[in-house]
PDB file of C-alpha atoms in Angstrom:
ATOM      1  CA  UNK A 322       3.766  32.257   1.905  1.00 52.00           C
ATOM      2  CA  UNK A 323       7.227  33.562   2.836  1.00 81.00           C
ATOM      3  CA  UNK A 324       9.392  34.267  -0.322  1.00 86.00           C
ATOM      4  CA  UNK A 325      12.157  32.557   1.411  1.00 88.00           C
ATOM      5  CA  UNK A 326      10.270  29.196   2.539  1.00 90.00           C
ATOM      6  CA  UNK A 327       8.720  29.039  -1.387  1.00 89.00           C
ATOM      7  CA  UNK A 328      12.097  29.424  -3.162  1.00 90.00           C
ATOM      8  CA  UNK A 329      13.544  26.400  -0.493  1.00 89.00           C
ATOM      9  CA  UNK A 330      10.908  24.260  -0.899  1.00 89.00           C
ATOM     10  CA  UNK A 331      10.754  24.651  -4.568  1.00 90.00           C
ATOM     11  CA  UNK A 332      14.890  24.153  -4.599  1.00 90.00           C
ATOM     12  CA  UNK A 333      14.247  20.660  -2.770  1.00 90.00           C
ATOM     13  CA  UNK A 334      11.242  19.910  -4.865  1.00 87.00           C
ATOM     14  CA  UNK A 335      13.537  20.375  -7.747  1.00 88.00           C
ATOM     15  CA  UNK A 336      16.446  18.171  -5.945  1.00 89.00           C
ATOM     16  CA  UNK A 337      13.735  15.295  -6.536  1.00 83.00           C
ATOM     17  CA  UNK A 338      14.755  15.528 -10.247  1.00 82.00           C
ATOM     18  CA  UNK A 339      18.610  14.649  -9.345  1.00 88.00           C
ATOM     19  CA  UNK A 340      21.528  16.404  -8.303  1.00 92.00           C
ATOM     20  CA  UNK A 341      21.991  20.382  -9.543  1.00 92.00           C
ATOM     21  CA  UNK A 342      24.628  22.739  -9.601  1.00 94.00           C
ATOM     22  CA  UNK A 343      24.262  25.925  -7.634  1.00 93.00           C
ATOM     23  CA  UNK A 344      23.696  27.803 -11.541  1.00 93.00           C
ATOM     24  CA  UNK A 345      21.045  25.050 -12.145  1.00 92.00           C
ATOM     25  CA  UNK A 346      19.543  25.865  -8.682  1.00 91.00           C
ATOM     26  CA  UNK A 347      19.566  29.215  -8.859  1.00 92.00           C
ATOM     27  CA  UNK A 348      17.508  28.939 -12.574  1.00 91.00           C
ATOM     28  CA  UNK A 349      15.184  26.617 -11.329  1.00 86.00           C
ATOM     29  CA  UNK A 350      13.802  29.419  -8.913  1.00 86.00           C
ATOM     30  CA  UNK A 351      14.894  32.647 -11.068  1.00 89.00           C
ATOM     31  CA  UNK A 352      17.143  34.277  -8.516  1.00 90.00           C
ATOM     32  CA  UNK A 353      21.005  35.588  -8.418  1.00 92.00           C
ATOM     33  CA  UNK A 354      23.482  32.800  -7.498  1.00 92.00           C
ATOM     34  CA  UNK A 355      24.437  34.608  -4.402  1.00 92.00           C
ATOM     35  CA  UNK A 356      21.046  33.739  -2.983  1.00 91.00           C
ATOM     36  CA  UNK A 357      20.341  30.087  -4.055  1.00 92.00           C
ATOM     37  CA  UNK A 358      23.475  29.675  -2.433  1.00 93.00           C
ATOM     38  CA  UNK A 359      22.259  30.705   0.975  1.00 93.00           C
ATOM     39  CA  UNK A 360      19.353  29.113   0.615  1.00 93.00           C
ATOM     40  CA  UNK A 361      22.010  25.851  -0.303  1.00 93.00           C
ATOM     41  CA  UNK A 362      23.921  26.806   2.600  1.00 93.00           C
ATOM     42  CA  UNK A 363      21.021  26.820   4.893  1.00 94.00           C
ATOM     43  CA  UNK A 364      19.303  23.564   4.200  1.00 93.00           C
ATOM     44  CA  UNK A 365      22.604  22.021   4.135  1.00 93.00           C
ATOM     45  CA  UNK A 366      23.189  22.897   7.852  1.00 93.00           C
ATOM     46  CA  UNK A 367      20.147  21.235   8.751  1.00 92.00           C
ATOM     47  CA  UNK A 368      20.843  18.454   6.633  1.00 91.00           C
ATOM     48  CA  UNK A 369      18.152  19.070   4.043  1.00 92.00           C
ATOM     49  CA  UNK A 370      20.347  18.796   1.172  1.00 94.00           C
ATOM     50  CA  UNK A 371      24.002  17.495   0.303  1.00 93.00           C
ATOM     51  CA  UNK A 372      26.825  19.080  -1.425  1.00 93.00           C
ATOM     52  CA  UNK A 373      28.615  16.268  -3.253  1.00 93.00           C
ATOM     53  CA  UNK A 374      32.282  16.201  -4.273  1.00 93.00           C
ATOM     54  CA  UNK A 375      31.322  17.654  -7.841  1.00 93.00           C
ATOM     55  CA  UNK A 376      30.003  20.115  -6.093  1.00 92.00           C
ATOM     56  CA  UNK A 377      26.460  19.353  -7.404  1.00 94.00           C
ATOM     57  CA  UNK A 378      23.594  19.411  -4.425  1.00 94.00           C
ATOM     58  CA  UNK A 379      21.467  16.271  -3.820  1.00 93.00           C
ATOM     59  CA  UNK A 380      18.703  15.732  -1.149  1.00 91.00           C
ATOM     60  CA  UNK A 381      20.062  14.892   2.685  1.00 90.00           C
ATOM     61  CA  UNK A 382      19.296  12.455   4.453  1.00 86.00           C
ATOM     62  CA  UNK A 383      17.592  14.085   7.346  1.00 87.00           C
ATOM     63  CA  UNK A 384      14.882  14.695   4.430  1.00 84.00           C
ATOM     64  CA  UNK A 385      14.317  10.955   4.123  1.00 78.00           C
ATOM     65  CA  UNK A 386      14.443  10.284   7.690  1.00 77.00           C
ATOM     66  CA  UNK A 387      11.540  12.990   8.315  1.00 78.00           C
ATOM     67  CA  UNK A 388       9.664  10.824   5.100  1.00 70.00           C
ATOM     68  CA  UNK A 389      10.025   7.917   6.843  1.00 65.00           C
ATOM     69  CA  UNK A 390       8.887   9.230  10.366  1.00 65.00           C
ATOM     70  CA  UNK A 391       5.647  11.043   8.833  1.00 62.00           C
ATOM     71  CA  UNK A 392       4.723   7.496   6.531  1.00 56.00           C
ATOM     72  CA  UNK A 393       5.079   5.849  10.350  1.00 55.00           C
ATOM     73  CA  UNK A 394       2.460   8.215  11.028  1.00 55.00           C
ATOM     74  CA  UNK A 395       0.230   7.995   8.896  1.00 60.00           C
ATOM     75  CA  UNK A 396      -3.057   5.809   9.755  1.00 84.00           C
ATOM     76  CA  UNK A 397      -3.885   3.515   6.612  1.00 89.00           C
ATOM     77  CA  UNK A 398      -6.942   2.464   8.343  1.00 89.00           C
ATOM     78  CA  UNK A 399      -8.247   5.938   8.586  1.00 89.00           C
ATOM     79  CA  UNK A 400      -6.755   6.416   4.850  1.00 90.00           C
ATOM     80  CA  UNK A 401      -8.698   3.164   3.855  1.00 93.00           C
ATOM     81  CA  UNK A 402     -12.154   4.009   5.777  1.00 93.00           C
ATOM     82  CA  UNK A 403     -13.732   6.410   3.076  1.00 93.00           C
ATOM     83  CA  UNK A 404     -13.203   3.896   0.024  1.00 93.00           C
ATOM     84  CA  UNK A 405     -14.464   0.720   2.030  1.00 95.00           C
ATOM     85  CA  UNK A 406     -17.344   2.213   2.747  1.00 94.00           C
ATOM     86  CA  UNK A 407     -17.689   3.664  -0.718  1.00 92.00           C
ATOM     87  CA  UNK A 408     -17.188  -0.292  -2.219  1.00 92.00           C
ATOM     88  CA  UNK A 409     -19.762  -1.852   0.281  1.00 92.00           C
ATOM     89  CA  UNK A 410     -22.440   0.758   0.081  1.00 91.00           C
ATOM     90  CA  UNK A 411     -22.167   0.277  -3.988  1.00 89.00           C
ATOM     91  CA  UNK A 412     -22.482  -4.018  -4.080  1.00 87.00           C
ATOM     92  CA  UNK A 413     -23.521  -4.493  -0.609  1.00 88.00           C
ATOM     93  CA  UNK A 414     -20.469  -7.071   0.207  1.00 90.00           C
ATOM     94  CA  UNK A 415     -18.795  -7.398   3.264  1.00 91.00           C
ATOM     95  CA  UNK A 416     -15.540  -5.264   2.450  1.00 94.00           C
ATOM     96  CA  UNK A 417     -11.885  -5.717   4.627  1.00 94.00           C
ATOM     97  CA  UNK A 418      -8.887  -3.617   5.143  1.00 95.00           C
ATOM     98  CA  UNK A 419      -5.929  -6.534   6.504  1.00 93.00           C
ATOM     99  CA  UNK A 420      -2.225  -6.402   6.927  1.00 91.00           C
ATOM    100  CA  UNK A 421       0.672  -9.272   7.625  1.00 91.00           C
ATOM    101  CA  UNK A 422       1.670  -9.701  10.649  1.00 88.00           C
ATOM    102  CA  UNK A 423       3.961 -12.302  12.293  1.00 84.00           C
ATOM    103  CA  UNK A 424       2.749 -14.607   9.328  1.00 86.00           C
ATOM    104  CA  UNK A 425      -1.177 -14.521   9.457  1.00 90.00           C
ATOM    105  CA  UNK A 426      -3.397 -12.063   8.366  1.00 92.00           C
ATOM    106  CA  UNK A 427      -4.423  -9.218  10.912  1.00 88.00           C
ATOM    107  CA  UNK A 428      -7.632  -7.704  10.052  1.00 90.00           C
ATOM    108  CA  UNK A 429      -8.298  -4.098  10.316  1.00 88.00           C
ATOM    109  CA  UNK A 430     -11.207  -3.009   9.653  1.00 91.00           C
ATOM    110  CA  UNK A 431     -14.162  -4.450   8.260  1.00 92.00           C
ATOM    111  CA  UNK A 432     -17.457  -3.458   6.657  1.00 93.00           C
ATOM    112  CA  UNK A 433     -20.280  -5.741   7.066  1.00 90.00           C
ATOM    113  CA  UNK A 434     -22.387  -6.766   4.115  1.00 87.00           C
ATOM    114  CA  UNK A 435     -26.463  -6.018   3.385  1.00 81.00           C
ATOM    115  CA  UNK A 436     -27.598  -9.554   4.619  1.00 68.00           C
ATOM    116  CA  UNK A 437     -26.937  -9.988   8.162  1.00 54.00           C
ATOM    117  CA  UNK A 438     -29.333 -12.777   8.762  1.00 42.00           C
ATOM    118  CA  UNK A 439     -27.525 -14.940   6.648  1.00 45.00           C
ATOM    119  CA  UNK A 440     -24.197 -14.216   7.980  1.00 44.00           C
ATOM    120  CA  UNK A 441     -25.452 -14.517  11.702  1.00 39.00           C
ATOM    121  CA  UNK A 442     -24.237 -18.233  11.479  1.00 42.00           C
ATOM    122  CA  UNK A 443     -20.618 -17.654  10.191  1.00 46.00           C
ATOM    123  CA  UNK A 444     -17.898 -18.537  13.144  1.00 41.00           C
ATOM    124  CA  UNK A 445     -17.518 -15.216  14.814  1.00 38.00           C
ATOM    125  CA  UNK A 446     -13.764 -15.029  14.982  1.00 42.00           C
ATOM    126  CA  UNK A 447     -13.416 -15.423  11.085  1.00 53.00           C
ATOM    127  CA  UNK A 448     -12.481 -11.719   9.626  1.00 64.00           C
ATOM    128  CA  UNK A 449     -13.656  -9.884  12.715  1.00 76.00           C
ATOM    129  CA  UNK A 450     -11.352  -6.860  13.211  1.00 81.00           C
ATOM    130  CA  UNK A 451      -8.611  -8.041  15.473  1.00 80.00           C
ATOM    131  CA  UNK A 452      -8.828 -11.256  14.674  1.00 82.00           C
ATOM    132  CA  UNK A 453      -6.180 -13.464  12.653  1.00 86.00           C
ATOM    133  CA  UNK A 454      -6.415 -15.495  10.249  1.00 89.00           C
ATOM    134  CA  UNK A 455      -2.927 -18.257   8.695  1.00 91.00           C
ATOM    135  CA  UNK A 456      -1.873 -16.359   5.730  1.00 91.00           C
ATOM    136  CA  UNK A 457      -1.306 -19.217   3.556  1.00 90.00           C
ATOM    137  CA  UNK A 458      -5.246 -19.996   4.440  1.00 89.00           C
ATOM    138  CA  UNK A 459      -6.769 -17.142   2.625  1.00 90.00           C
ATOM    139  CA  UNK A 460      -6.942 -14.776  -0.560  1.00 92.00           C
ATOM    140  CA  UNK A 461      -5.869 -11.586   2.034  1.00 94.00           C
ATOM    141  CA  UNK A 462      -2.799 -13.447   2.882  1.00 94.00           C
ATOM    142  CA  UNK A 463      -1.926 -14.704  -0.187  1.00 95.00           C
ATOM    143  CA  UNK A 464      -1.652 -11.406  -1.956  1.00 96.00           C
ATOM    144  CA  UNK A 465       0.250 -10.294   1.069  1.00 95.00           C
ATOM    145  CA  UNK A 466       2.948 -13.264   1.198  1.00 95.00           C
ATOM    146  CA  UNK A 467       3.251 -12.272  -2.578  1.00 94.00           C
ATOM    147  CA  UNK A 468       4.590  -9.425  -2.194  1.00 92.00           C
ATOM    148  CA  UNK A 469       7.189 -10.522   0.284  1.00 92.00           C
ATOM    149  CA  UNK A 470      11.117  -9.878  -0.281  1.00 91.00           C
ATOM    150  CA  UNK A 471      12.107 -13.282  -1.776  1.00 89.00           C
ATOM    151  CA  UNK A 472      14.363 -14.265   1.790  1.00 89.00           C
ATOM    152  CA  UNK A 473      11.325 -13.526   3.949  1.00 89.00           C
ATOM    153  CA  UNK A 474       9.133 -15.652   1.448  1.00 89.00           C
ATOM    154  CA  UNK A 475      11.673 -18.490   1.972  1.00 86.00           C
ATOM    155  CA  UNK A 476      12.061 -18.129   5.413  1.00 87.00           C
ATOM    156  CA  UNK A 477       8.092 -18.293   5.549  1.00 88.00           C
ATOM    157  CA  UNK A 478       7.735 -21.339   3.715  1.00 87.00           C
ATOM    158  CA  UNK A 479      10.429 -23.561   5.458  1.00 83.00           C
ATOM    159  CA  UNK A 480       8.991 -22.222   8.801  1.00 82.00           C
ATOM    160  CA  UNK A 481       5.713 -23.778   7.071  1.00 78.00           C
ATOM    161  CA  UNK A 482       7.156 -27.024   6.326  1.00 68.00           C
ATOM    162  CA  UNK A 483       9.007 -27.170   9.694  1.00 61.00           C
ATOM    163  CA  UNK A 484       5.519 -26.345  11.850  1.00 52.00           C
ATOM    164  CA  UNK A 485       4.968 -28.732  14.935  1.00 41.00           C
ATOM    165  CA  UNK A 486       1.478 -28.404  14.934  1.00 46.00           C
ATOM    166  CA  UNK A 487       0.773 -31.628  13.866  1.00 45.00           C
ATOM    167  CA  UNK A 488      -0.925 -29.897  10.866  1.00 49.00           C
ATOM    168  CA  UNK A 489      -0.333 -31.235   7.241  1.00 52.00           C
ATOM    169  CA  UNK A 490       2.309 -30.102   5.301  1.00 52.00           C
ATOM    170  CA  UNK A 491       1.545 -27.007   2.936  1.00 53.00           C
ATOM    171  CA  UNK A 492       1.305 -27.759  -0.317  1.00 58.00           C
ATOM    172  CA  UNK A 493       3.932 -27.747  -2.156  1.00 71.00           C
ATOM    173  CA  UNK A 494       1.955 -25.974  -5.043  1.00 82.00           C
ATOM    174  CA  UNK A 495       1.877 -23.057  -2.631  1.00 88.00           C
ATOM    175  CA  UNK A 496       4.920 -20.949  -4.281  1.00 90.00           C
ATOM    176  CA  UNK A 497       3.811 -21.573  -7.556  1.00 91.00           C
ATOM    177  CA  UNK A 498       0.301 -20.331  -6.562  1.00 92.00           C
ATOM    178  CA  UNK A 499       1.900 -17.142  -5.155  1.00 93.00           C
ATOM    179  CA  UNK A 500       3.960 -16.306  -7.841  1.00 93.00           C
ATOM    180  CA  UNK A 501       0.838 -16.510  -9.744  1.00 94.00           C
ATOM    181  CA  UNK A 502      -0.816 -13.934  -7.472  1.00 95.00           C
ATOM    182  CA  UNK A 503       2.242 -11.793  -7.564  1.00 93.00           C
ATOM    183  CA  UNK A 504       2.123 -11.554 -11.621  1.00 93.00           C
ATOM    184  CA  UNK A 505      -1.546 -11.149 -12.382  1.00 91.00           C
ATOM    185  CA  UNK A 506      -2.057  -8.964  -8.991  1.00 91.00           C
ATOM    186  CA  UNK A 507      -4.667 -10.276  -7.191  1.00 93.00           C
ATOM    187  CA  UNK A 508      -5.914 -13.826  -5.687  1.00 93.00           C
ATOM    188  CA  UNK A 509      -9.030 -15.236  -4.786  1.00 90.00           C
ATOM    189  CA  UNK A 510     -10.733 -17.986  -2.895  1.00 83.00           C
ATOM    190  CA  UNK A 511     -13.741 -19.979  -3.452  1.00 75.00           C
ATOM    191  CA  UNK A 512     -14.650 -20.803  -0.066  1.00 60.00           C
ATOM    192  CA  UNK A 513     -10.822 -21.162   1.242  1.00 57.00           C
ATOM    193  CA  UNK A 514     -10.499 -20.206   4.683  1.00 56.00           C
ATOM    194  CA  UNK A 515     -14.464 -20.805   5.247  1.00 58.00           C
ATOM    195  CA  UNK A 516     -15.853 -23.359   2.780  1.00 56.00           C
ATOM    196  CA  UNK A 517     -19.436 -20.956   2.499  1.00 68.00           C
ATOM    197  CA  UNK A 518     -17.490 -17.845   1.941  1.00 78.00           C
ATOM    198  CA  UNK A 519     -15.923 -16.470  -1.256  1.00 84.00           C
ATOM    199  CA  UNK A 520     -13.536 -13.947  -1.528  1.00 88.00           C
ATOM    200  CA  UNK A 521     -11.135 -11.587  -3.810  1.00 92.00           C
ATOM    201  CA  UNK A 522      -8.147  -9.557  -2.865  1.00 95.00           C
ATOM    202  CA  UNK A 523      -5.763  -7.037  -4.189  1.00 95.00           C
ATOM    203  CA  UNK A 524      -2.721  -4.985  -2.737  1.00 95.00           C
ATOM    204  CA  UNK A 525      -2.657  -1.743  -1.313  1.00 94.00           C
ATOM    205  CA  UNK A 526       1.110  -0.931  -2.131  1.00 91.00           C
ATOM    206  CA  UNK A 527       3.434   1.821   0.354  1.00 87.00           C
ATOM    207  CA  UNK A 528       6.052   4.440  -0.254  1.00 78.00           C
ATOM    208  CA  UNK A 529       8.859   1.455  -1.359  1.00 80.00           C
ATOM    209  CA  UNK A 530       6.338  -0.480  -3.834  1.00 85.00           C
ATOM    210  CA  UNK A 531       5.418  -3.161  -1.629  1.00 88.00           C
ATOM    211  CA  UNK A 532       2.240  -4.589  -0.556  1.00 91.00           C
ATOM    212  CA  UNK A 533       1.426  -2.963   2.815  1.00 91.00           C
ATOM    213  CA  UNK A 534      -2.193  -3.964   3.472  1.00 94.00           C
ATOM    214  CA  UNK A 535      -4.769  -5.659   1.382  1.00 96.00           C
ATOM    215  CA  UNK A 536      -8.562  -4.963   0.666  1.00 96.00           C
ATOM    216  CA  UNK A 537     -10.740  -7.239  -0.342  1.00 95.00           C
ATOM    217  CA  UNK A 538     -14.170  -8.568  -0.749  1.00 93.00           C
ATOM    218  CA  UNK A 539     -16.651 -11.598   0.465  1.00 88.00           C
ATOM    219  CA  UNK A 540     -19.809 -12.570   0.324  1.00 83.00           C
ATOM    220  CA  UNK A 541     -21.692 -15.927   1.369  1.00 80.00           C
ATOM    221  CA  UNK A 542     -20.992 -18.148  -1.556  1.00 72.00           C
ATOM    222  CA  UNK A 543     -25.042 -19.047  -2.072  1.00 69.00           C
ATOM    223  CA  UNK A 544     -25.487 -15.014  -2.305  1.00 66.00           C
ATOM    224  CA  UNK A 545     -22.657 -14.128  -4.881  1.00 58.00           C
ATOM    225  CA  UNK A 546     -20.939 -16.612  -7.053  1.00 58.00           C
ATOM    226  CA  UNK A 547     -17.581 -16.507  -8.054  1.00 60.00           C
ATOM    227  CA  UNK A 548     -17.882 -15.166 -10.933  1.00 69.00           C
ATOM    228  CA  UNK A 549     -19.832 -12.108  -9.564  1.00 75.00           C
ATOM    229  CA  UNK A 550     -16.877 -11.385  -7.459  1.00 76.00           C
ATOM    230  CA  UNK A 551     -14.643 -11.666 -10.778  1.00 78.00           C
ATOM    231  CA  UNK A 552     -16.900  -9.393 -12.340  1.00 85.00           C
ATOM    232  CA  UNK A 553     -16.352  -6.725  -9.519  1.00 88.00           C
ATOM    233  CA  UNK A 554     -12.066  -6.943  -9.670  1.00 89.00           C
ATOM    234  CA  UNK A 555     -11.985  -4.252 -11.657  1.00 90.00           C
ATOM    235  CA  UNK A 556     -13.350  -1.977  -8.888  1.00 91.00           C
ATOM    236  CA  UNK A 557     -11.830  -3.627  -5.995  1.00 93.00           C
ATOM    237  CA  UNK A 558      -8.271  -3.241  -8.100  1.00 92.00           C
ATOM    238  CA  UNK A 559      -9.206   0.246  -8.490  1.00 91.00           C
ATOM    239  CA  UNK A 560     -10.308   0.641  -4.980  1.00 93.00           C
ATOM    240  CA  UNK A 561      -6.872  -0.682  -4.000  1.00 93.00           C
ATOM    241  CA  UNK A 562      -4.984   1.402  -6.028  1.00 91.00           C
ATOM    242  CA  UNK A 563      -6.776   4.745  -4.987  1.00 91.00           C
ATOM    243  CA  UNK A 564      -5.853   3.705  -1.215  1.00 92.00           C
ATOM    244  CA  UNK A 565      -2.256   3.498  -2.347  1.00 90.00           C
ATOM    245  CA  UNK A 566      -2.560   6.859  -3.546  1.00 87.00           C
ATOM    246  CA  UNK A 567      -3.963   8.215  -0.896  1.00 87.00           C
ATOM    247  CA  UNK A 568      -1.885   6.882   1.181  1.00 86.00           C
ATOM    248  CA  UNK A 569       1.213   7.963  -0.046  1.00 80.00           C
ATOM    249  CA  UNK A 570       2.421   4.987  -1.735  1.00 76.00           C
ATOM    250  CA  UNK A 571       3.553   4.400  -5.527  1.00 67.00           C
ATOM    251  CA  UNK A 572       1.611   2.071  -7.093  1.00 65.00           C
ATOM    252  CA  UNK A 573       1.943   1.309 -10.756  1.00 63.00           C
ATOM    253  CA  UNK A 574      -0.786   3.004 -12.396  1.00 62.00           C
ATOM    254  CA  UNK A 575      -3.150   0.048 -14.061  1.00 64.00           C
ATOM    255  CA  UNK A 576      -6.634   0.463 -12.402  1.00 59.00           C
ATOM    256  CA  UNK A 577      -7.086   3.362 -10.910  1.00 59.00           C
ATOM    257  CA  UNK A 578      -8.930   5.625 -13.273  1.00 58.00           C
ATOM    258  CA  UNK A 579     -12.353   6.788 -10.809  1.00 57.00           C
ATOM    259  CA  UNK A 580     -14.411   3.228 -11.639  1.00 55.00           C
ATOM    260  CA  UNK A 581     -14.460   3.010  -7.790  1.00 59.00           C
ATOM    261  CA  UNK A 582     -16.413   5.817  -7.780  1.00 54.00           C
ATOM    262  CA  UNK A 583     -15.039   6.777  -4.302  1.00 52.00           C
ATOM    263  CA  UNK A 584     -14.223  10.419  -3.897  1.00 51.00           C
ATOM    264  CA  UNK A 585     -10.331  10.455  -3.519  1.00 49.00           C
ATOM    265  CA  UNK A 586      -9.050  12.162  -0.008  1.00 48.00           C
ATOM    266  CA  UNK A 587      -6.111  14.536  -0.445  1.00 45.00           C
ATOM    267  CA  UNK A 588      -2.744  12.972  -0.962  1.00 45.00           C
ATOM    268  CA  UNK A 589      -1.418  11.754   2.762  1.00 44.00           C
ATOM    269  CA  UNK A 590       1.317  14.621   3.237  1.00 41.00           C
ATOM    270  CA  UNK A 591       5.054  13.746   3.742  1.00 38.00           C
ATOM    271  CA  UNK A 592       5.950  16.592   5.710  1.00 34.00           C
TER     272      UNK A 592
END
């Protein structure tokens, strides 16, 4: 690697810490102050890194725009695709990767349980990639409205009430229930959405600490109980959190310590 391009990314790797002077700067990478200071000078004309009034440098903003524009890039269903597998092909459940989206669950990926006969008579449109599902209706969703900024989760809700569908109200347990979800970190159904289906789900949680997607797992309810899909939370949680990871998010570490068994991809890159 050029000398040049290691001491500037180590300088901005540094600025990650907090603001530095140009002596603290010129420490960090061992050289004279003469030459952290072009270095400074440099990625401050391309708006790498900001010289403050106390004359202390700080990361620029064009660095967090370029963040944001890579994590817009990234694909967190091909991210998610190794450790679904890896799930299914150890319990033989159907597995699901499933985001929010205009206030139902979008799901994006899907793979199918070890008992197809059996599932041959589910409704085909239920959890089929593509397909949407009311988020209020299932585990996924639940786990995703969660999450939600509190105004969004308000605006939600009274859009709920207000619906002219002719459907019945939601309950008005409902916020309780996902506050619930939102402490303990997960949610399950026993046959919610489809009365012969039960399911878990848990978070997969982006670059800002939010739920971005969910993963979770179902199974027939006459071919795995509830409480066998309790007794597999650990690994979907786990599971969940290792996506996170992957995908560049910042999940707080509870779960993830290899029970999922999945070999982790490298790190989504940032730059």
């Amino acid at each position: 690697m050029s000398q040049t391009v290691d001491r500037a990314l180590t300088i901005l790797a540094s600025l990650g810490d907090g603001p530095a002077s140009l002596e603290q700067a010129a420490a960090r990478i061992g050289v004279h102050k003469s030459t952290a200071l072009r270095l400074l000078r440099t990625l401050q004309e391309h708006g790498f890194v900001h010289r403050q009034p106390d004359h202390r440098y700080r990361l620029g903003g064009r660095l967090f725009g370029l963040a944001q524009q890579a994590l817009e890039g990234i694909d967190i269903r091909q991210v998610a695709a190794p450790y679904l597998a890896s799930l299914n092909e150890r319990y033989g459940h159907t597995v699901q990767l499933a985001v929010l989206e205009d206030g139902a669950v979008l799901y994006l990926d899907r793979v199918e349980g070890r008992y197809p006969a059996v599932q041959a008579g589910a409704p085909e449109a239920a959890g089929r990639i593509g397909t949407r599902i009311p988020a209020a209706a299932c585990a996924a969703g639940k786990v995703l409205l969660a999450d939600l900024p509190e105004e969004q989760l308000t605006a939600f809700l009274e859009d709920l009430d207000g619906s002219s569908t002719g459907a019945e109200p939601p309950d008005p347990r409902l916020r309780t229930e996902l506050e619930a979800v939102r402490r303990r970190g997960w949610a399950a159904d026993q046959g919610g959405y489809r009365e012969a289906v039960d399911c878990v789900a848990a978070p997969i949680i982006g670059a800002e600490g939010r739920s971005i997607a969910v993963c979770t797992i179902s199974a027939p309810a006459r071919l795995a109980v509830e409480a066998e899909l309790s007794r597999l939370l650990p690994e979907l949680l786990c599971t969940a959190e290792a996506i996170s990871l992957a995908y560049g998010g910042s999940p707080t570490p509870r779960w993830c310590e290899n029970r999922c068994g999945a070999k982790h991809v490298v790190r989504a890159s940032r730059t």
